[in-house]
Tab-separated table of C-alpha atoms and ligand atoms in Angstrom:
chain	number	residue	atom	x	y	z
A	1142	MET	CA	73.698	120.685	123.153
A	1143	ALA	CA	75.884	123.317	121.542
A	1144	SER	CA	73.939	126.478	120.791
A	1145	ALA	CA	76.430	127.811	118.219
A	1146	THR	CA	76.191	126.446	114.702
A	1147	PHE	CA	78.221	126.337	111.493
A	1148	GLU	CA	77.219	125.932	107.860
A	1149	SER	CA	78.135	123.451	105.200
A	1150	LEU	CA	78.527	124.936	101.694
A	1151	ASN	CA	78.201	123.581	98.185
A	1152	PRO	CA	81.710	124.149	96.743
A	1153	SER	CA	80.337	124.322	93.191
A	1154	THR	CA	77.850	127.101	93.840
A	1155	GLY	CA	78.691	128.598	97.237
A	1156	GLU	CA	75.123	127.851	98.409
A	1157	VAL	CA	74.439	126.825	101.996
A	1158	ILE	CA	73.545	123.122	102.282
A	1159	ASP	CA	72.574	123.068	105.976
A	1160	SER	CA	73.718	124.146	109.417
A	1161	PHE	CA	75.068	121.964	112.216
A	1162	PRO	CA	75.809	122.255	115.943
A	1163	ARG	CA	79.278	123.535	116.703
A	1164	SER	CA	80.016	121.086	119.510
A	1165	GLY	CA	82.540	121.696	122.244
A	1166	ALA	CA	84.165	119.707	125.032
A	1167	ASP	CA	80.913	119.288	127.007
A	1168	ASP	CA	79.114	117.718	124.050
A	1169	VAL	CA	82.062	115.419	123.449
A	1170	ALA	CA	82.097	114.389	127.116
A	1171	ARG	CA	78.381	113.543	126.976
A	1172	ALA	CA	78.861	111.412	123.856
A	1173	VAL	CA	81.851	109.628	125.396
A	1174	ASP	CA	79.879	108.854	128.567
A	1175	ILE	CA	77.127	107.214	126.519
A	1176	ALA	CA	79.676	105.346	124.381
A	1177	ARG	CA	81.479	104.114	127.483
A	1178	GLU	CA	78.240	102.855	129.032
A	1179	THR	CA	77.020	101.264	125.793
A	1180	TRP	CA	80.351	99.478	125.395
A	1181	GLU	CA	79.653	97.345	128.451
A	1182	SER	CA	76.758	95.653	126.665
A	1183	TRP	CA	77.976	95.976	123.057
A	1184	ARG	CA	81.203	94.096	123.710
A	1185	LEU	CA	79.093	91.102	124.838
A	1186	VAL	CA	76.952	90.976	121.678
A	1187	PRO	CA	78.215	87.941	119.728
A	1188	ALA	CA	80.482	89.042	116.887
A	1189	PRO	CA	78.406	87.257	114.175
A	1190	GLU	CA	75.425	89.326	115.316
A	1191	ARG	CA	77.490	92.506	115.105
A	1192	GLY	CA	78.551	91.395	111.631
A	1193	ASN	CA	74.920	90.842	110.589
A	1194	ILE	CA	74.195	94.490	111.343
A	1195	LEU	CA	77.015	95.448	108.961
A	1196	PHE	CA	75.529	93.196	106.233
A	1197	ARG	CA	72.252	95.059	106.693
A	1198	PHE	CA	74.106	98.385	106.672
A	1199	ALA	CA	75.721	97.465	103.329
A	1200	GLN	CA	72.246	96.758	101.939
A	1201	VAL	CA	70.879	100.036	103.295
A	1202	LEU	CA	73.816	101.883	101.688
A	1203	GLU	CA	73.043	100.150	98.384
A	1204	GLN	CA	69.433	101.329	98.595
A	1205	HIS	CA	70.612	104.889	99.301
A	1206	LYS	CA	73.582	104.918	96.916
A	1207	ALA	CA	72.028	107.358	94.439
A	1208	GLU	CA	70.869	109.724	97.179
A	1209	LEU	CA	74.253	109.700	98.943
A	1210	SER	CA	76.188	110.161	95.682
A	1211	ASP	CA	74.014	113.105	94.762
A	1212	LEU	CA	74.515	114.661	98.199
A	1213	MET	CA	78.247	114.056	97.925
A	1214	THR	CA	78.480	115.956	94.659
A	1215	ARG	CA	76.550	118.797	96.284
A	1216	GLU	CA	78.340	118.929	99.610
A	1217	MET	CA	81.867	117.951	98.609
A	1218	GLY	CA	82.055	118.505	94.832
A	1219	LYS	CA	83.130	115.084	93.572
A	1220	VAL	CA	81.762	114.326	90.098
A	1221	LYS	CA	78.927	111.795	89.842
A	1222	ALA	CA	80.861	108.641	88.953
A	1223	GLU	CA	83.484	109.284	91.614
A	1224	ALA	CA	80.819	109.982	94.241
A	1225	GLY	CA	79.241	106.631	93.389
A	1226	GLY	CA	82.660	104.994	93.804
A	1227	ASP	CA	83.047	106.562	97.243
A	1228	VAL	CA	79.722	105.100	98.411
A	1229	GLN	CA	80.563	101.746	96.794
A	1230	GLU	CA	83.771	101.608	98.820
A	1231	ALA	CA	81.706	101.923	101.992
A	1232	ILE	CA	79.353	99.162	100.795
A	1233	ASP	CA	82.322	96.884	100.068
A	1234	MET	CA	83.901	97.631	103.433
A	1235	SER	CA	80.668	96.958	105.270
A	1236	TYR	CA	80.232	93.558	103.583
A	1237	TYR	CA	83.877	92.681	104.162
A	1238	MET	CA	83.857	93.581	107.848
A	1239	GLY	CA	80.406	92.015	108.251
A	1240	GLY	CA	82.076	88.722	107.274
A	1241	GLU	CA	84.712	89.262	109.942
A	1242	GLY	CA	81.956	88.750	112.508
A	1243	ARG	CA	82.238	85.027	111.722
A	1244	ARG	CA	86.041	85.008	111.629
A	1245	LEU	CA	87.987	87.337	113.923
A	1246	PHE	CA	90.374	84.420	114.099
A	1247	GLY	CA	92.734	83.903	116.974
A	1248	GLN	CA	95.311	81.160	117.406
A	1249	THR	CA	95.624	77.931	119.288
A	1250	THR	CA	99.026	76.403	119.735
A	1251	PRO	CA	100.369	73.420	121.733
A	1252	SER	CA	101.624	74.042	125.231
A	1253	GLU	CA	105.077	72.885	126.281
A	1254	LEU	CA	103.371	71.211	129.256
A	1255	ARG	CA	100.929	68.302	129.371
A	1256	ASP	CA	97.234	68.916	130.143
A	1257	LYS	CA	97.459	72.583	129.339
A	1258	PHE	CA	95.688	74.489	126.557
A	1259	MET	CA	96.696	77.829	124.966
A	1260	MET	CA	94.872	80.248	122.742
A	1261	SER	CA	94.839	83.896	121.764
A	1262	VAL	CA	91.660	85.882	121.209
A	1263	ARG	CA	90.913	89.381	119.962
A	1264	MET	CA	89.344	91.661	122.579
A	1265	PRO	CA	87.564	94.945	121.876
A	1266	VAL	CA	89.407	97.963	123.271
A	1267	GLY	CA	86.613	100.366	124.269
A	1268	VAL	CA	85.534	103.739	122.905
A	1269	VAL	CA	87.107	104.668	119.569
A	1270	GLY	CA	87.461	108.349	118.638
A	1271	ALA	CA	87.282	108.607	114.837
A	1272	ILE	CA	88.331	111.873	113.190
A	1273	THR	CA	87.711	112.007	109.480
A	1274	PRO	CA	88.458	114.353	106.550
A	1275	TRP	CA	86.135	115.601	103.810
A	1276	ASN	CA	87.722	114.043	100.712
A	1277	PHE	CA	86.154	110.557	101.041
A	1278	PRO	CA	83.183	111.589	103.163
A	1279	ILE	CA	81.391	108.217	103.157
A	1280	ALA	CA	84.231	105.782	102.411
A	1281	ILE	CA	86.584	106.923	105.186
A	1282	PRO	CA	83.999	106.759	107.990
A	1283	ALA	CA	83.248	103.217	106.738
A	1284	TRP	CA	86.943	102.265	106.735
A	1285	LYS	CA	87.111	103.254	110.398
A	1286	LEU	CA	83.681	102.443	111.805
A	1287	CYS	CA	83.020	99.048	110.198
A	1288	PRO	CA	86.075	97.311	111.718
A	1289	ALA	CA	85.655	99.197	115.018
A	1290	ILE	CA	82.037	98.024	115.324
A	1291	VAL	CA	82.529	94.391	114.321
A	1292	CYS	CA	85.399	94.108	116.792
A	1293	GLY	CA	83.045	95.163	119.612
A	1294	ASN	CA	84.052	98.781	120.201
A	1295	THR	CA	81.777	101.798	120.421
A	1296	VAL	CA	82.587	104.954	118.460
A	1297	VAL	CA	82.394	108.720	118.699
A	1298	LEU	CA	82.791	110.152	115.193
A	1299	LYS	CA	84.005	113.727	114.608
A	1300	PRO	CA	83.692	114.294	110.863
A	1301	ALA	CA	85.275	117.121	108.882
A	1302	GLU	CA	83.516	120.453	109.172
A	1303	ASP	CA	83.194	120.644	105.365
A	1304	THR	CA	81.049	117.501	105.020
A	1305	PRO	CA	78.835	117.218	108.123
A	1306	LYS	CA	75.659	116.324	106.268
A	1307	LEU	CA	77.152	113.242	104.618
A	1308	ALA	CA	78.530	112.058	107.962
A	1309	GLN	CA	75.128	112.600	109.581
A	1310	ARG	CA	73.450	110.523	106.848
A	1311	PHE	CA	76.051	107.800	107.347
A	1312	VAL	CA	75.259	107.571	111.060
A	1313	ASP	CA	71.485	107.798	110.502
A	1314	LEU	CA	71.695	104.882	108.066
A	1315	LEU	CA	73.652	102.820	110.595
A	1316	GLN	CA	70.712	103.243	112.973
A	1317	GLU	CA	68.323	102.324	110.163
A	1318	ALA	CA	70.317	99.104	109.682
A	1319	GLY	CA	69.628	98.203	113.311
A	1320	LEU	CA	72.745	99.364	115.129
A	1321	PRO	CA	71.731	99.832	118.774
A	1322	GLU	CA	71.619	103.399	120.007
A	1323	GLY	CA	74.826	104.625	121.590
A	1324	VAL	CA	77.184	102.314	119.681
A	1325	VAL	CA	78.033	105.115	117.248
A	1326	GLN	CA	77.544	108.780	117.999
A	1327	ILE	CA	78.457	111.823	116.009
A	1328	VAL	CA	79.773	115.152	117.274
A	1329	HIS	CA	79.899	117.912	114.702
A	1330	GLY	CA	82.187	120.863	115.004
A	1331	PHE	CA	85.678	122.153	114.487
A	1332	GLY	CA	88.904	120.261	114.852
A	1333	GLU	CA	90.442	122.559	117.438
A	1334	GLU	CA	87.293	122.288	119.590
A	1335	ALA	CA	85.358	119.026	119.222
A	1336	GLY	CA	88.270	117.095	117.646
A	1337	ASP	CA	90.738	118.240	120.261
A	1338	ALA	CA	88.365	117.352	123.124
A	1339	LEU	CA	87.868	113.853	121.711
A	1340	VAL	CA	91.611	113.267	121.369
A	1341	LYS	CA	92.220	114.365	124.967
A	1342	HIS	CA	89.272	112.611	126.628
A	1343	PRO	CA	90.644	110.017	129.088
A	1344	ASP	CA	87.859	107.492	128.354
A	1345	VAL	CA	88.736	107.248	124.656
A	1346	PRO	CA	91.679	104.829	124.466
A	1347	VAL	CA	91.762	104.616	120.649
A	1348	ILE	CA	92.065	107.466	118.164
A	1349	THR	CA	91.920	106.907	114.422
A	1350	PHE	CA	92.731	109.981	112.383
A	1351	THR	CA	92.907	110.780	108.679
A	1352	GLY	CA	93.987	114.286	107.739
A	1353	SER	CA	96.973	116.537	107.344
A	1354	ARG	CA	100.455	115.763	108.616
A	1355	GLU	CA	100.553	118.790	110.921
A	1356	THR	CA	97.297	117.840	112.629
A	1357	GLY	CA	98.386	114.190	112.825
A	1358	VAL	CA	101.515	115.189	114.741
A	1359	LEU	CA	99.446	117.358	117.094
A	1360	VAL	CA	96.937	114.545	117.672
A	1361	THR	CA	99.796	112.165	118.526
A	1362	LYS	CA	101.223	114.611	121.056
A	1363	ASN	CA	97.829	115.269	122.618
A	1364	ALA	CA	97.159	111.537	122.938
A	1365	ALA	CA	100.571	110.762	124.412
A	1366	ASP	CA	99.859	111.522	128.078
A	1367	GLU	CA	97.144	108.855	128.146
A	1368	LEU	CA	99.256	106.445	126.030
A	1369	LYS	CA	96.399	106.068	123.583
A	1370	HIS	CA	96.512	103.846	120.560
A	1371	VAL	CA	96.741	106.254	117.636
A	1372	HIS	CA	96.267	105.350	113.994
A	1373	LEU	CA	97.288	108.018	111.488
A	1374	GLU	CA	96.678	108.239	107.765
A	1375	LEU	CA	98.301	111.450	106.610
A	1376	GLY	CA	99.425	112.874	103.342
A	1377	GLY	CA	101.107	111.700	100.204
A	1378	LYS	CA	103.370	113.041	97.474
A	1379	ASN	CA	102.815	110.142	95.185
A	1380	ALA	CA	104.771	109.532	92.005
A	1381	ILE	CA	103.954	107.750	88.775
A	1382	ILE	CA	107.085	106.547	86.979
A	1383	VAL	CA	106.826	106.176	83.209
A	1384	MET	CA	109.745	104.210	81.756
A	1385	ASP	CA	110.866	104.592	78.133
A	1386	ASP	CA	109.357	101.193	77.232
A	1387	ALA	CA	105.895	102.044	78.645
A	1388	ASP	CA	102.590	102.155	76.797
A	1389	VAL	CA	102.394	105.961	76.719
A	1390	ASP	CA	98.663	106.195	76.014
A	1391	LEU	CA	97.910	103.945	78.950
A	1392	ALA	CA	100.245	105.996	81.155
A	1393	VAL	CA	98.499	109.223	80.117
A	1394	ASP	CA	95.126	107.700	81.056
A	1395	GLY	CA	96.553	106.691	84.432
A	1396	ILE	CA	98.090	110.120	85.058
A	1397	LEU	CA	94.898	112.016	84.182
A	1398	TRP	CA	92.827	109.828	86.492
A	1399	SER	CA	95.320	109.924	89.351
A	1400	ALA	CA	96.333	113.585	89.133
A	1401	PHE	CA	92.998	115.251	88.406
A	1402	GLY	CA	90.340	112.833	89.711
A	1403	THR	CA	88.613	114.330	92.788
A	1404	SER	CA	90.393	117.537	91.674
A	1405	GLY	CA	93.657	116.083	92.997
A	1406	GLN	CA	92.246	115.937	96.530
A	1407	ARG	CA	93.050	112.292	97.236
A	1408	CYS	CA	95.859	111.277	99.596
A	1409	THR	CA	96.901	108.925	96.795
A	1410	ALA	CA	96.811	111.591	94.052
A	1411	ALA	CA	99.720	111.580	91.601
A	1412	SER	CA	101.308	114.944	92.177
A	1413	ARG	CA	104.585	113.890	90.513
A	1414	VAL	CA	105.238	112.108	87.232
A	1415	ILE	CA	108.780	110.851	86.725
A	1416	VAL	CA	109.420	110.237	83.049
A	1417	GLY	CA	112.166	108.491	81.077
A	1418	SER	CA	114.091	110.962	78.933
A	1419	LYS	CA	113.216	109.288	75.607
A	1420	VAL	CA	109.497	109.322	76.268
A	1421	TYR	CA	109.373	112.686	78.051
A	1422	GLU	CA	108.480	114.900	75.058
A	1423	PRO	CA	105.719	112.704	73.544
A	1424	LEU	CA	104.211	112.067	76.973
A	1425	GLN	CA	104.260	115.746	77.885
A	1426	SER	CA	102.513	116.845	74.705
A	1427	ARG	CA	99.838	114.127	74.889
A	1428	LEU	CA	99.228	114.799	78.555
A	1429	VAL	CA	98.847	118.548	78.099
A	1430	GLU	CA	96.526	118.048	75.125
A	1431	ARG	CA	94.298	115.628	77.033
A	1432	THR	CA	94.319	117.813	80.160
A	1433	GLU	CA	93.111	120.813	78.204
A	1434	GLN	CA	90.130	118.764	77.016
A	1435	LEU	CA	88.938	118.078	80.573
A	1436	LYS	CA	85.679	119.832	81.363
A	1437	LEU	CA	85.560	121.705	84.635
A	1438	GLY	CA	82.181	122.222	86.306
A	1439	TYR	CA	79.400	121.155	88.617
A	1440	GLY	CA	79.698	117.391	88.987
A	1441	LEU	CA	75.952	116.774	88.766
A	1442	GLU	CA	76.217	117.496	85.029
A	1443	GLU	CA	76.917	114.355	83.021
A	1444	ASP	CA	79.853	115.563	80.895
A	1445	VAL	CA	81.898	117.190	83.661
A	1446	ASP	CA	85.324	115.617	84.285
A	1447	VAL	CA	86.700	117.747	87.127
A	1448	GLY	CA	84.724	119.329	89.966
A	1449	PRO	CA	85.636	122.126	92.369
A	1450	VAL	CA	88.096	122.044	95.243
A	1451	ILE	CA	86.635	121.979	98.719
A	1452	ASN	CA	86.689	125.635	99.807
A	1453	ARG	CA	88.205	129.056	99.265
A	1454	ALA	CA	91.196	128.430	101.542
A	1455	ALA	CA	92.077	125.331	99.489
A	1456	LEU	CA	91.727	127.300	96.252
A	1457	GLU	CA	94.107	129.950	97.534
A	1458	LYS	CA	96.617	127.402	98.823
A	1459	ILE	CA	96.628	125.557	95.484
A	1460	HIS	CA	97.102	128.803	93.584
A	1461	SER	CA	99.961	129.841	95.867
A	1462	TYR	CA	101.795	126.679	94.760
A	1463	THR	CA	101.521	127.769	91.138
A	1464	GLU	CA	103.303	130.966	92.119
A	1465	ILE	CA	105.873	128.962	94.087
A	1466	GLY	CA	106.496	126.658	91.097
A	1467	GLU	CA	106.978	129.548	88.710
A	1468	GLY	CA	109.263	131.246	91.207
A	1469	GLU	CA	111.351	128.063	91.446
A	1470	GLY	CA	111.851	128.043	87.675
A	1471	ALA	CA	109.505	125.174	86.748
A	1472	LYS	CA	107.735	125.552	83.387
A	1473	LEU	CA	103.961	126.057	83.634
A	1474	LEU	CA	102.626	123.927	80.758
A	1475	THR	CA	98.890	124.348	81.312
A	1476	GLY	CA	96.396	125.589	83.904
A	1477	GLY	CA	97.755	127.586	86.800
A	1478	GLU	CA	94.669	129.708	87.345
A	1479	ILE	CA	91.425	129.983	89.243
A	1480	ALA	CA	88.585	129.308	86.785
A	1481	THR	CA	85.908	131.992	86.736
A	1482	ASP	CA	84.187	131.673	83.341
A	1483	ASN	CA	80.630	130.330	82.776
A	1484	GLY	CA	79.557	130.888	86.367
A	1485	LEU	CA	82.489	128.973	87.875
A	1486	ASP	CA	83.344	132.074	89.919
A	1487	LYS	CA	80.479	131.182	92.305
A	1488	GLY	CA	82.349	128.058	93.379
A	1489	PHE	CA	85.964	127.083	93.985
A	1490	PHE	CA	87.372	125.847	90.685
A	1491	TYR	CA	91.024	125.458	89.745
A	1492	ARG	CA	92.252	124.604	86.256
A	1493	PRO	CA	94.119	121.296	86.037
A	1494	THR	CA	97.752	122.343	86.168
A	1495	ILE	CA	100.935	120.721	84.887
A	1496	PHE	CA	104.479	121.887	85.499
A	1497	GLY	CA	107.330	120.645	83.293
A	1498	ASP	CA	111.108	120.557	83.878
A	1499	VAL	CA	110.633	120.108	87.597
A	1500	ASP	CA	113.574	119.311	89.820
A	1501	PRO	CA	112.734	116.631	92.437
A	1502	GLN	CA	113.856	118.966	95.240
A	1503	MET	CA	111.597	121.875	94.291
A	1504	ARG	CA	108.820	122.637	96.780
A	1505	ILE	CA	106.141	121.768	94.211
A	1506	ALA	CA	107.738	118.299	94.021
A	1507	GLN	CA	108.118	117.909	97.783
A	1508	GLU	CA	105.058	119.394	99.498
A	1509	GLU	CA	101.506	118.126	99.419
A	1510	ILE	CA	99.385	120.573	97.406
A	1511	PHE	CA	96.104	118.613	97.574
A	1512	GLY	CA	94.762	120.055	94.355
A	1513	PRO	CA	94.784	119.449	90.589
A	1514	THR	CA	98.486	120.155	90.134
A	1515	THR	CA	101.150	117.731	88.981
A	1516	ALA	CA	104.863	118.019	88.215
A	1517	LEU	CA	106.833	116.343	85.414
A	1518	ILE	CA	110.355	115.255	86.377
A	1519	ARG	CA	112.915	113.721	83.987
A	1520	ALA	CA	114.888	110.580	84.817
A	1521	THR	CA	117.543	108.861	82.722
A	1522	ASP	CA	117.068	105.339	84.108
A	1523	ILE	CA	115.198	103.271	86.701
A	1524	ASP	CA	117.725	104.009	89.456
A	1525	GLU	CA	117.309	107.743	89.061
A	1526	ALA	CA	113.519	107.365	88.807
A	1527	ILE	CA	113.285	105.350	92.026
A	1528	ARG	CA	115.655	107.727	93.831
A	1529	ALA	CA	113.490	110.688	92.812
A	1530	ALA	CA	110.265	108.876	93.747
A	1531	ASN	CA	111.630	108.098	97.220
A	1532	SER	CA	113.054	111.572	97.865
A	1533	VAL	CA	109.985	112.909	99.715
A	1534	GLU	CA	108.890	112.776	103.345
A	1535	PHE	CA	105.717	110.831	102.528
A	1536	GLY	CA	105.340	107.178	101.510
A	1537	LEU	CA	101.736	106.411	100.625
A	1538	SER	CA	101.401	105.297	97.003
A	1539	SER	CA	103.582	104.870	93.909
A	1540	SER	CA	103.270	103.473	90.427
A	1541	ILE	CA	105.345	102.409	87.460
A	1542	PHE	CA	104.390	102.038	83.822
A	1543	THR	CA	106.756	99.613	82.087
A	1544	ARG	CA	106.630	96.497	79.895
A	1545	ASP	CA	109.845	95.192	81.422
A	1546	VAL	CA	109.109	92.650	84.166
A	1547	ASN	CA	112.530	93.188	85.730
A	1548	LYS	CA	111.900	96.904	86.158
A	1549	ALA	CA	108.437	96.187	87.559
A	1550	PHE	CA	109.888	93.899	90.217
A	1551	ARG	CA	112.651	96.400	91.046
A	1552	ALA	CA	109.934	98.998	91.609
A	1553	MET	CA	107.836	96.662	93.787
A	1554	ARG	CA	110.848	96.082	95.993
A	1555	ASP	CA	112.490	99.514	96.055
A	1556	LEU	CA	109.697	102.093	96.006
A	1557	ASN	CA	109.360	103.036	99.662
A	1558	THR	CA	105.570	103.343	99.906
A	1559	GLY	CA	102.732	101.393	101.489
A	1560	ILE	CA	101.093	100.817	98.102
A	1561	THR	CA	102.637	100.254	94.640
A	1562	TYR	CA	100.778	99.882	91.354
A	1563	ILE	CA	102.165	98.311	88.186
A	1564	ASN	CA	100.761	99.705	84.925
A	1565	ALA	CA	98.045	101.648	86.735
A	1566	GLY	CA	97.933	105.080	88.384
A	1567	THR	CA	98.477	105.727	92.095
A	1568	THR	CA	94.841	105.414	93.166
A	1569	GLY	CA	92.294	102.627	93.395
A	1570	ALA	CA	92.722	100.775	96.682
A	1571	GLU	CA	90.381	97.856	97.363
A	1572	VAL	CA	89.020	97.212	100.831
A	1573	HIS	CA	90.497	93.773	101.441
A	1574	LEU	CA	94.173	94.751	101.334
A	1575	PRO	CA	95.858	96.946	103.942
A	1576	PHE	CA	95.854	100.675	103.200
A	1577	GLY	CA	98.415	103.124	104.530
A	1578	GLY	CA	101.890	104.436	104.044
A	1579	THR	CA	105.484	104.483	105.186
A	1580	LYS	CA	107.578	107.407	106.482
A	1581	GLY	CA	105.611	110.627	107.152
A	1582	THR	CA	102.345	109.177	105.871
A	1583	GLY	CA	101.552	107.436	109.117
A	1584	ASN	CA	102.789	105.674	112.217
A	1585	GLY	CA	102.968	102.072	111.059
A	1586	HIS	CA	99.328	101.081	111.409
A	1587	ARG	CA	97.143	100.172	108.452
A	1588	GLU	CA	93.440	100.370	107.839
A	1589	ALA	CA	91.322	97.988	105.732
A	1590	GLY	CA	92.024	94.329	105.163
A	1591	GLN	CA	92.975	92.059	108.032
A	1592	ALA	CA	95.439	94.692	109.228
A	1593	ALA	CA	92.577	96.886	110.470
A	1594	LEU	CA	91.593	94.224	113.010
A	1595	ASP	CA	94.941	94.591	114.738
A	1596	PHE	CA	94.228	98.240	115.418
A	1597	TYR	CA	90.703	97.813	116.759
A	1598	THR	CA	91.443	94.867	119.070
A	1599	GLU	CA	93.881	93.908	121.782
A	1600	TRP	CA	95.351	90.412	121.705
A	1601	LYS	CA	94.691	88.379	124.796
A	1602	SER	CA	96.636	85.159	125.413
A	1603	ILE	CA	94.807	82.584	127.518
A	1604	TYR	CA	96.340	79.547	129.250
A	1605	VAL	CA	94.096	76.797	130.646
A	1606	ASP	CA	95.764	74.269	132.895
A	1607	TYR	CA	93.649	71.108	133.335
A	1608	SER	CA	96.306	68.967	135.027
A	1609	GLY	CA	95.032	69.654	138.544
A	1610	LYS	CA	98.539	70.392	139.784
A	1611	LEU	CA	101.037	73.229	139.660
A	1612	GLN	CA	102.904	73.124	136.334
A	1613	ARG	CA	105.648	75.700	135.896
A	1614	ALA	CA	106.453	76.830	132.343
A	1615	GLN	CA	110.172	76.840	131.461
A	1616	ILE	CA	110.937	74.937	134.693
A	1617	ASP	CA	108.972	71.690	135.000
A	1618	ASN	CA	109.581	70.667	131.398
A	1619	ALA	CA	113.301	71.509	131.410
A	1620	GLU	CA	115.769	68.605	131.201
B	317	LIG	P1	92.413	118.960	106.109
B	317	LIG	O1	93.544	119.681	105.544
B	317	LIG	O2	91.985	117.730	105.392
B	317	LIG	O3	91.261	119.829	106.515
B	317	LIG	P2	92.928	118.515	108.913
B	317	LIG	O4	93.996	117.662	109.445
B	317	LIG	O5	92.893	119.941	109.313
B	317	LIG	O6	93.070	118.330	107.382
B	317	LIG	O7	91.487	117.913	109.235
B	317	LIG	C1	91.180	116.549	109.286
B	317	LIG	C2	90.247	116.315	110.449
B	317	LIG	O8	90.925	116.636	111.655
B	317	LIG	C3	88.989	117.182	110.455
B	317	LIG	O9	87.892	116.434	110.939
B	317	LIG	C4	89.350	118.283	111.419
B	317	LIG	O10	88.231	118.898	112.016
B	317	LIG	C5	90.161	117.538	112.439
B	317	LIG	N1	91.087	118.355	113.239
B	317	LIG	C6	91.687	119.510	112.902
B	317	LIG	N2	92.446	119.977	113.919
B	317	LIG	C7	92.334	119.086	114.934
B	317	LIG	C8	92.870	118.994	116.260
B	317	LIG	N3	93.687	119.919	116.745
B	317	LIG	N4	92.556	117.923	117.010
B	317	LIG	C9	91.739	116.962	116.534
B	317	LIG	N5	91.190	117.006	115.302
B	317	LIG	C10	91.462	118.044	114.509
């Protein structure tokens, strides 16, 4: 075991939560060996039985929902209600994938030859390396591990170094639900050490990664020599479009929730708002007024709307974008500062920030800030709005507020993102539809829904000839 350790901090107070082993390549290799060995028996456990363990896991998560939510607010900073939502997402995913144990459908199809049978079945792949971020510290491990497990794979999980305790609880509760030892193992530690070793280990054929674009590119390169299957869920620069005919109050509710929920640290956060020119002024003033009423603080307190950001480096990066925005000539409408009053200086708090008069090509409208900062952009019509929305390297989520069904359908077709919302903000995915993005947000794979099964299995096509003689496809049945 690693002798070095690292600490997890409470981002609201700066207090140490706990310390964890700083694992290196040797620890990863040990975990992979166990996972590889366990896979030989786990892959033979009937899928409905694997699914039953996930049903029990969902129930165990329900029993521990309050405890996990409380820990999440302490370790990661999310306010109470949002922390509960994060755990609920894991519960939903576990039930959903538990049900897959009795489906995992393949196909049968008629052969072109007599007395021959054809079918396709899903096969587990082997050891999955799962690398997760800190922003959905229970939901994201569930999105990856539940489908991996039900499909008959074993897993080595390397969680983010900012939320090790939550990941440890997640894995402990899997054991409590009856998951056999060795099916899921956790290695704590840093990305460049433990994460890197997992990505490069030759006995880990599948890597699922959620994190930053830069790291995603590096992971892909490091996995290339072994031709691993790599799933990436990277960043977003998601836009809400508000057309002139929209319900402005509803749009403001959607923007506040999408831009400042989880302190803007969601891959689906709305960091751009593209607004029709007639509605721009009233929307701007209502949005700024409502934003200034948001209460910043420790999320365990009932009336707090916005918690801290994850750590000091994030705080500094977010603040640097305020300076960049001002330097680019955008108008700072509210926020734009590190909050230090009423004891907030002990943690990492940033005031919800809105820039007005933003040009779609400015850096604050192009780069992922991952904090409570959003940018208002004017558009004269739907064409200009869609062009602006699509003018970024990412393609995760998008939204349009309009009462015009024609504009809504234009947006559904033309917004180049993996997810589009109509008359709702850019966040709020449910576990039974595919989740992921186009362009620089990923590499074409999706998690959640049925799409996840394609990543965690290999298709095998099986032909059974019961004619008792040689039958040659494409030859013996040809005219
Ligand atoms: P974030 O900005 O969310 O911290 P990262 O991409 O740095 O994004 O981190 C996401 C996850 O990737 C974390 O678990 C982190 O430890 C891991 N990670 C970071 N660097 C590497 C790497 N070189 N190889 C594998 N995993 C890494």
